[in-house]
Amino acid sequence: MLPDYALPGPGFLGGLLIGLAAALMLLGTGRIAGVSGLVANSLALGGDAPWRVAFAFTVGLPLGAALVGALIGPVPVTFPDLPATLITGGLLVGLGSRMGSGCTSGHGVCGLSRLSTRSVVATLTFMATGMLTVALMGS
Amino acid sequence: MQTLVALVAGVLFGVGLALSGMLDPDRVRGFLAVTGRWDPTLAFVMGGALLPMIVAWRLRPALSQPLAGKRWHVPGTRGVTGELVIGAVLFGAGWGIAGLCPGPAVANLAVAPWAALTFLVAMVAGMALHTFAGRLGRAAGGGGGHP
C-alpha cells in the first residue's frame, strides 16, 4: 500500500520520458545522457562532446520544464529555506559528480540499464549516502 | 543534426523530470527519508526510465554508428576506483542535503530560478574545483585527476 502523497503514475510516465530522452541521446548521438558530464562539457570544464551538443541538451532541460508549466500547469517545488543548504549541497554534488564520473542520470539511468559495474557501485553508494544524510539531518 | 537531437533529448528529459515530480527537492528527499515519511515516487521514475534504456542498449549493437553521429562515445563499465566511490559518497551527501542533483537543478531554472541558480553556481564551483585540481596534479607530475 503506497502512501497517498506518492505519485506512482506520473512518476512512471515521467520516468519513461526520461528514459526515452536518454535512449534518443545514445542511439542518436552515440553519447550518454549524463547531465553532470554534459553540464561540465557545456561550460568547458571537461568532456569530449562538441560544445553545441552538450549545450543544446543542457538548455533543453529548463525548456522542457517550462513546457510542462505552460501546457499542464505550475510544477510544485519546495526548496530548502536556507541558501547555505543549497550552496553546501551544490558544492558536494558538483565535486562528487565529477570525481565519481557521473550522477543520477549517467550512473543511475544509463549505467544501471547496461549493468555497468562502475555505475551499480556508484548508484548504490550515492543512494545509501543520501539516505544516511537525510536520516542524520532528521528530516 | 546532432545538436538538434541533443536539444530534443534535453527537452524530453526536462518534460519527464517535471511530470514525474522529480523537480521537487522535498519529494526527492522524501525518497531518501527511509527512516521518516518515505515517498517511493523516485523508484517508479527510475523504473520507468530504465525500460527504454534497456531496449536502447540492446539495439545499439545492431547499429554500426549512431543515427546522427560518426562513432560511439560510451564509457567503460569496469574498474571501480577509490575516486569513483569517494565521488559517489560526496555526491550522495550533497543530494541528501539539498534534494537536488544536476538534471533537476538545471531544469528548475524554469521553475524556481533563484534557488536553482544558487545551487548551480555552487555546483559549477565544485565541478571547477575538480577540473583545476586535476590540472594542477598533472602539471605537478602527480597522478590524480580524471582522464
Short mmCIF file of C-alpha atoms in Angstrom, two decimals:
data_model
loop_
_atom_site.label_atom_id
_atom_site.label_comp_id
_atom_site.label_asym_id
_atom_site.label_seq_id
_atom_site.Cartn_x
_atom_site.Cartn_y
_atom_site.Cartn_z
CA MET A 1 0.00 0.00 0.00
CA LEU A 2 1.52 3.29 -1.12
CA PRO A 3 1.17 6.50 0.88
CA ASP A 4 -1.39 8.88 -0.66
CA TYR A 5 1.25 11.55 -1.37
CA ALA A 6 3.23 9.20 -3.67
CA LEU A 7 2.87 9.68 -7.43
CA PRO A 8 3.40 6.23 -8.97
CA GLY A 9 1.55 7.02 -12.25
CA PRO A 10 3.09 10.39 -13.12
CA GLY A 11 6.41 9.14 -11.76
CA PHE A 12 6.44 6.12 -14.07
CA LEU A 13 5.24 8.16 -17.08
CA GLY A 14 7.81 10.92 -16.45
CA GLY A 15 10.43 8.23 -15.96
CA LEU A 16 9.57 6.67 -19.34
CA LEU A 17 10.10 10.07 -20.99
CA ILE A 18 13.44 10.47 -19.21
CA GLY A 19 14.46 7.02 -20.43
CA LEU A 20 13.29 7.81 -23.98
CA ALA A 21 15.35 11.00 -23.90
CA ALA A 22 18.42 9.06 -22.77
CA ALA A 23 17.78 6.43 -25.47
CA LEU A 24 17.45 9.14 -28.12
CA MET A 25 20.72 10.67 -26.96
CA LEU A 26 22.51 7.30 -27.01
CA LEU A 27 21.23 5.98 -30.34
CA GLY A 28 21.14 9.42 -31.97
CA THR A 29 24.43 10.99 -30.90
CA GLY A 30 26.28 7.96 -29.52
CA ARG A 31 26.64 9.65 -26.14
CA ILE A 32 25.46 9.02 -22.59
CA ALA A 33 22.77 11.43 -21.35
CA GLY A 34 24.71 12.14 -18.17
CA VAL A 35 23.67 15.59 -17.03
CA SER A 36 26.70 16.31 -14.83
CA GLY A 37 29.06 15.47 -17.70
CA LEU A 38 27.11 17.47 -20.27
CA VAL A 39 26.83 20.49 -17.96
CA ALA A 40 30.59 20.40 -17.32
CA ASN A 41 31.14 19.92 -21.04
CA SER A 42 28.96 22.90 -21.94
CA LEU A 43 30.96 25.08 -19.52
CA ALA A 44 34.33 23.88 -20.87
CA LEU A 45 35.12 22.06 -17.60
CA GLY A 46 35.80 18.74 -19.26
CA GLY A 47 34.16 16.22 -21.56
CA ASP A 48 34.75 15.45 -25.22
CA ALA A 49 31.37 16.22 -26.79
CA PRO A 50 31.15 19.11 -29.27
CA TRP A 51 30.22 22.18 -27.23
CA ARG A 52 26.98 22.81 -29.10
CA VAL A 53 25.73 19.24 -28.49
CA ALA A 54 26.35 19.48 -24.73
CA PHE A 55 24.90 22.99 -24.58
CA ALA A 56 21.78 22.06 -26.60
CA PHE A 57 20.97 19.18 -24.24
CA THR A 58 21.55 21.35 -21.16
CA VAL A 59 19.36 24.20 -22.43
CA GLY A 60 16.64 21.68 -23.33
CA LEU A 61 16.13 20.73 -19.67
CA PRO A 62 14.60 24.05 -18.48
CA LEU A 63 12.77 24.36 -21.82
CA GLY A 64 11.08 21.02 -21.14
CA ALA A 65 10.18 22.05 -17.60
CA ALA A 66 8.78 25.36 -18.91
CA LEU A 67 6.72 23.46 -21.48
CA VAL A 68 5.06 21.39 -18.75
CA GLY A 69 4.42 24.59 -16.78
CA ALA A 70 2.78 26.23 -19.79
CA LEU A 71 0.74 23.29 -21.08
CA ILE A 72 -0.22 21.42 -17.91
CA GLY A 73 0.12 23.85 -15.02
CA PRO A 74 2.51 25.03 -12.34
CA VAL A 75 5.15 22.47 -11.30
CA PRO A 76 5.09 22.23 -7.49
CA VAL A 77 8.52 22.54 -5.87
CA THR A 78 9.62 23.11 -2.28
CA PHE A 79 13.24 24.13 -1.88
CA PRO A 80 15.32 24.20 1.30
CA ASP A 81 14.83 27.53 3.12
CA LEU A 82 18.48 28.40 3.70
CA PRO A 83 20.76 29.41 0.83
CA ALA A 84 23.59 27.78 2.83
CA THR A 85 21.84 24.42 2.41
CA LEU A 86 21.67 24.87 -1.36
CA ILE A 87 25.29 26.03 -1.55
CA THR A 88 26.64 23.16 0.57
CA GLY A 89 24.61 20.64 -1.42
CA GLY A 90 25.64 22.21 -4.71
CA LEU A 91 29.35 22.12 -3.92
CA LEU A 92 29.21 18.46 -2.90
CA VAL A 93 27.06 17.46 -5.89
CA GLY A 94 29.38 19.29 -8.31
CA LEU A 95 32.62 17.92 -6.91
CA GLY A 96 31.21 14.45 -6.25
CA SER A 97 29.65 14.02 -9.68
CA ARG A 98 32.96 14.85 -11.39
CA MET A 99 35.07 12.69 -9.09
CA GLY A 100 32.58 9.87 -9.44
CA SER A 101 32.27 10.34 -13.22
CA GLY A 102 28.51 10.72 -13.16
CA CYS A 103 25.27 11.44 -11.37
CA THR A 104 21.72 10.08 -11.13
CA SER A 105 21.23 10.21 -14.91
CA GLY A 106 24.61 8.91 -16.11
CA HIS A 107 25.15 6.19 -13.49
CA GLY A 108 21.55 5.71 -12.36
CA VAL A 109 19.67 5.64 -15.66
CA CYS A 110 22.29 4.99 -18.36
CA GLY A 111 24.72 2.83 -16.39
CA LEU A 112 22.30 0.63 -14.41
CA SER A 113 20.40 -0.22 -17.60
CA ARG A 114 23.55 -1.87 -19.03
CA LEU A 115 24.57 -3.32 -15.65
CA SER A 116 27.85 -1.39 -15.61
CA THR A 117 29.80 -2.47 -12.52
CA ARG A 118 31.05 1.09 -12.02
CA SER A 119 27.54 2.51 -12.24
CA VAL A 120 25.99 -0.12 -9.96
CA VAL A 121 28.62 0.65 -7.31
CA ALA A 122 28.25 4.44 -7.76
CA THR A 123 24.43 4.33 -7.65
CA LEU A 124 24.25 2.09 -4.57
CA THR A 125 26.85 4.31 -2.88
CA PHE A 126 25.16 7.64 -3.53
CA MET A 127 21.70 6.27 -2.69
CA ALA A 128 22.98 4.89 0.62
CA THR A 129 24.89 8.09 1.43
CA GLY A 130 21.87 10.21 0.50
CA MET A 131 19.63 8.14 2.78
CA LEU A 132 22.16 8.34 5.62
CA THR A 133 22.48 12.11 5.15
CA VAL A 134 18.72 12.68 5.29
CA ALA A 135 18.44 10.41 8.33
CA LEU A 136 21.22 12.32 10.12
CA MET A 137 19.62 15.67 9.26
CA GLY A 138 16.47 14.42 10.94
CA SER A 139 14.01 15.19 8.17
CA MET B 1 21.80 17.29 -36.70
CA GLN B 2 23.47 16.01 -33.52
CA THR B 3 22.77 19.36 -31.90
CA LEU B 4 19.06 19.11 -32.79
CA VAL B 5 18.87 15.55 -31.45
CA ALA B 6 20.53 16.69 -28.21
CA LEU B 7 18.10 19.61 -27.89
CA VAL B 8 15.07 17.35 -28.38
CA ALA B 9 16.52 14.84 -25.90
CA GLY B 10 17.10 17.64 -23.38
CA VAL B 11 13.54 18.96 -23.75
CA LEU B 12 12.08 15.44 -23.42
CA PHE B 13 14.25 14.84 -20.36
CA GLY B 14 13.05 18.13 -18.84
CA VAL B 15 9.39 17.28 -19.54
CA GLY B 16 9.90 13.89 -17.89
CA LEU B 17 11.51 15.42 -14.81
CA ALA B 18 8.69 17.96 -14.44
CA LEU B 19 5.88 15.39 -14.90
CA SER B 20 7.46 12.88 -12.54
CA GLY B 21 7.65 15.22 -9.55
CA MET B 22 11.44 14.97 -9.53
CA LEU B 23 11.91 18.74 -9.80
CA ASP B 24 10.67 18.97 -6.21
CA PRO B 25 13.62 18.74 -3.79
CA ASP B 26 11.19 17.87 -0.99
CA ARG B 27 9.93 14.82 -2.90
CA VAL B 28 13.45 13.64 -3.72
CA ARG B 29 14.46 13.97 -0.08
CA GLY B 30 11.25 12.11 0.74
CA PHE B 31 12.56 9.12 -1.22
CA LEU B 32 15.83 9.26 0.69
CA ALA B 33 13.97 9.58 4.02
CA VAL B 34 13.74 5.84 4.64
CA THR B 35 13.52 6.34 8.40
CA GLY B 36 10.83 9.01 8.13
CA ARG B 37 7.92 9.88 5.85
CA TRP B 38 9.14 7.76 2.92
CA ASP B 39 7.99 8.73 -0.59
CA PRO B 40 8.50 5.89 -3.09
CA THR B 41 7.86 8.06 -6.20
CA LEU B 42 11.53 8.15 -7.27
CA ALA B 43 11.56 4.35 -7.52
CA PHE B 44 8.75 4.49 -10.11
CA VAL B 45 10.61 7.19 -12.02
CA MET B 46 13.76 5.09 -12.05
CA GLY B 47 11.82 2.01 -13.14
CA GLY B 48 10.18 3.92 -15.99
CA ALA B 49 13.49 5.44 -17.11
CA LEU B 50 15.38 2.13 -17.13
CA LEU B 51 12.97 0.39 -19.55
CA PRO B 52 13.67 2.43 -22.72
CA MET B 53 17.39 2.41 -21.93
CA ILE B 54 17.49 -1.38 -21.53
CA VAL B 55 15.97 -1.58 -25.02
CA ALA B 56 18.38 1.07 -26.36
CA TRP B 57 21.46 -0.84 -25.11
CA ARG B 58 20.12 -3.97 -26.84
CA LEU B 59 19.55 -2.09 -30.10
CA ARG B 60 22.98 -0.49 -30.12
CA PRO B 61 24.98 -3.49 -31.43
CA ALA B 62 22.69 -3.53 -34.49
CA LEU B 63 23.87 -0.04 -35.41
CA SER B 64 27.35 0.36 -36.87
CA GLN B 65 27.29 4.01 -35.85
CA PRO B 66 24.91 6.41 -34.05
CA LEU B 67 21.95 7.54 -36.18
CA ALA B 68 23.18 11.15 -36.25
CA GLY B 69 26.86 10.64 -35.44
CA LYS B 70 30.02 9.00 -36.66
CA ARG B 71 31.13 6.95 -33.69
CA TRP B 72 30.18 5.80 -30.21
CA HIS B 73 31.39 7.70 -27.15
CA VAL B 74 30.42 5.21 -24.48
CA PRO B 75 32.47 4.90 -21.27
CA GLY B 76 33.83 1.59 -19.96
CA THR B 77 31.86 -0.29 -17.34
CA ARG B 78 34.60 -1.90 -15.26
CA GLY B 79 37.24 -0.68 -12.90
CA VAL B 80 35.84 0.53 -9.59
CA THR B 81 38.32 3.06 -8.20
CA GLY B 82 38.62 4.88 -4.90
CA GLU B 83 37.89 8.10 -6.74
CA LEU B 84 34.60 6.69 -8.06
CA VAL B 85 33.46 5.65 -4.58
CA ILE B 86 34.58 8.84 -2.82
CA GLY B 87 32.91 10.89 -5.55
CA ALA B 88 29.67 8.95 -5.12
CA VAL B 89 29.81 9.44 -1.33
CA LEU B 90 30.23 13.24 -1.72
CA PHE B 91 27.53 13.32 -4.38
CA GLY B 92 25.10 11.36 -2.21
CA ALA B 93 25.71 13.68 0.75
CA GLY B 94 25.02 16.78 -1.37
CA TRP B 95 21.96 15.12 -2.92
CA GLY B 96 20.59 14.34 0.54
CA ILE B 97 21.33 17.81 1.91
CA ALA B 98 19.63 19.79 -0.86
CA GLY B 99 17.38 17.24 -2.56
CA LEU B 100 18.86 18.20 -5.91
CA CYS B 101 21.06 16.52 -8.48
CA PRO B 102 22.31 18.12 -11.72
CA GLY B 103 19.34 17.37 -14.03
CA PRO B 104 16.57 18.72 -11.80
CA ALA B 105 18.78 21.64 -10.72
CA VAL B 106 19.24 22.80 -14.34
CA ALA B 107 15.57 22.16 -15.26
CA ASN B 108 14.47 24.15 -12.20
CA LEU B 109 15.92 27.30 -13.80
CA ALA B 110 12.49 27.50 -15.47
CA VAL B 111 10.52 26.84 -12.27
CA ALA B 112 12.39 28.32 -9.29
CA PRO B 113 15.20 30.30 -10.97
CA TRP B 114 16.85 31.92 -7.95
CA ALA B 115 17.01 28.86 -5.77
CA ALA B 116 18.16 26.77 -8.75
CA LEU B 117 20.81 29.33 -9.64
CA THR B 118 22.12 29.41 -6.06
CA PHE B 119 22.58 25.64 -6.15
CA LEU B 120 24.02 25.66 -9.68
CA VAL B 121 26.65 28.32 -9.01
CA ALA B 122 27.91 26.21 -6.10
CA MET B 123 27.65 23.03 -8.19
CA VAL B 124 29.71 24.52 -11.02
CA ALA B 125 32.26 25.75 -8.46
CA GLY B 126 32.52 22.17 -7.18
CA MET B 127 32.99 20.91 -10.74
CA ALA B 128 35.62 23.56 -11.46
CA LEU B 129 37.44 22.59 -8.25
CA HIS B 130 37.77 19.07 -9.60
CA THR B 131 38.85 20.20 -13.05
CA PHE B 132 41.53 22.56 -11.77
CA ALA B 133 42.74 20.23 -9.02
CA GLY B 134 43.18 17.62 -11.75
CA ARG B 135 45.12 20.00 -13.99
CA LEU B 136 47.29 21.10 -11.07
CA GLY B 137 48.01 17.47 -10.21
CA ARG B 138 49.04 16.70 -13.78
CA ALA B 139 51.14 19.87 -14.05
CA ALA B 140 53.00 18.83 -10.88
CA GLY B 141 53.65 15.46 -12.47
CA GLY B 142 51.48 13.60 -9.99
CA GLY B 143 48.65 11.20 -10.72
CA GLY B 144 45.09 12.11 -9.83
CA GLY B 145 42.55 13.86 -11.93
CA HIS B 146 40.32 12.14 -14.41
CA PRO B 147 41.41 11.08 -17.88
#
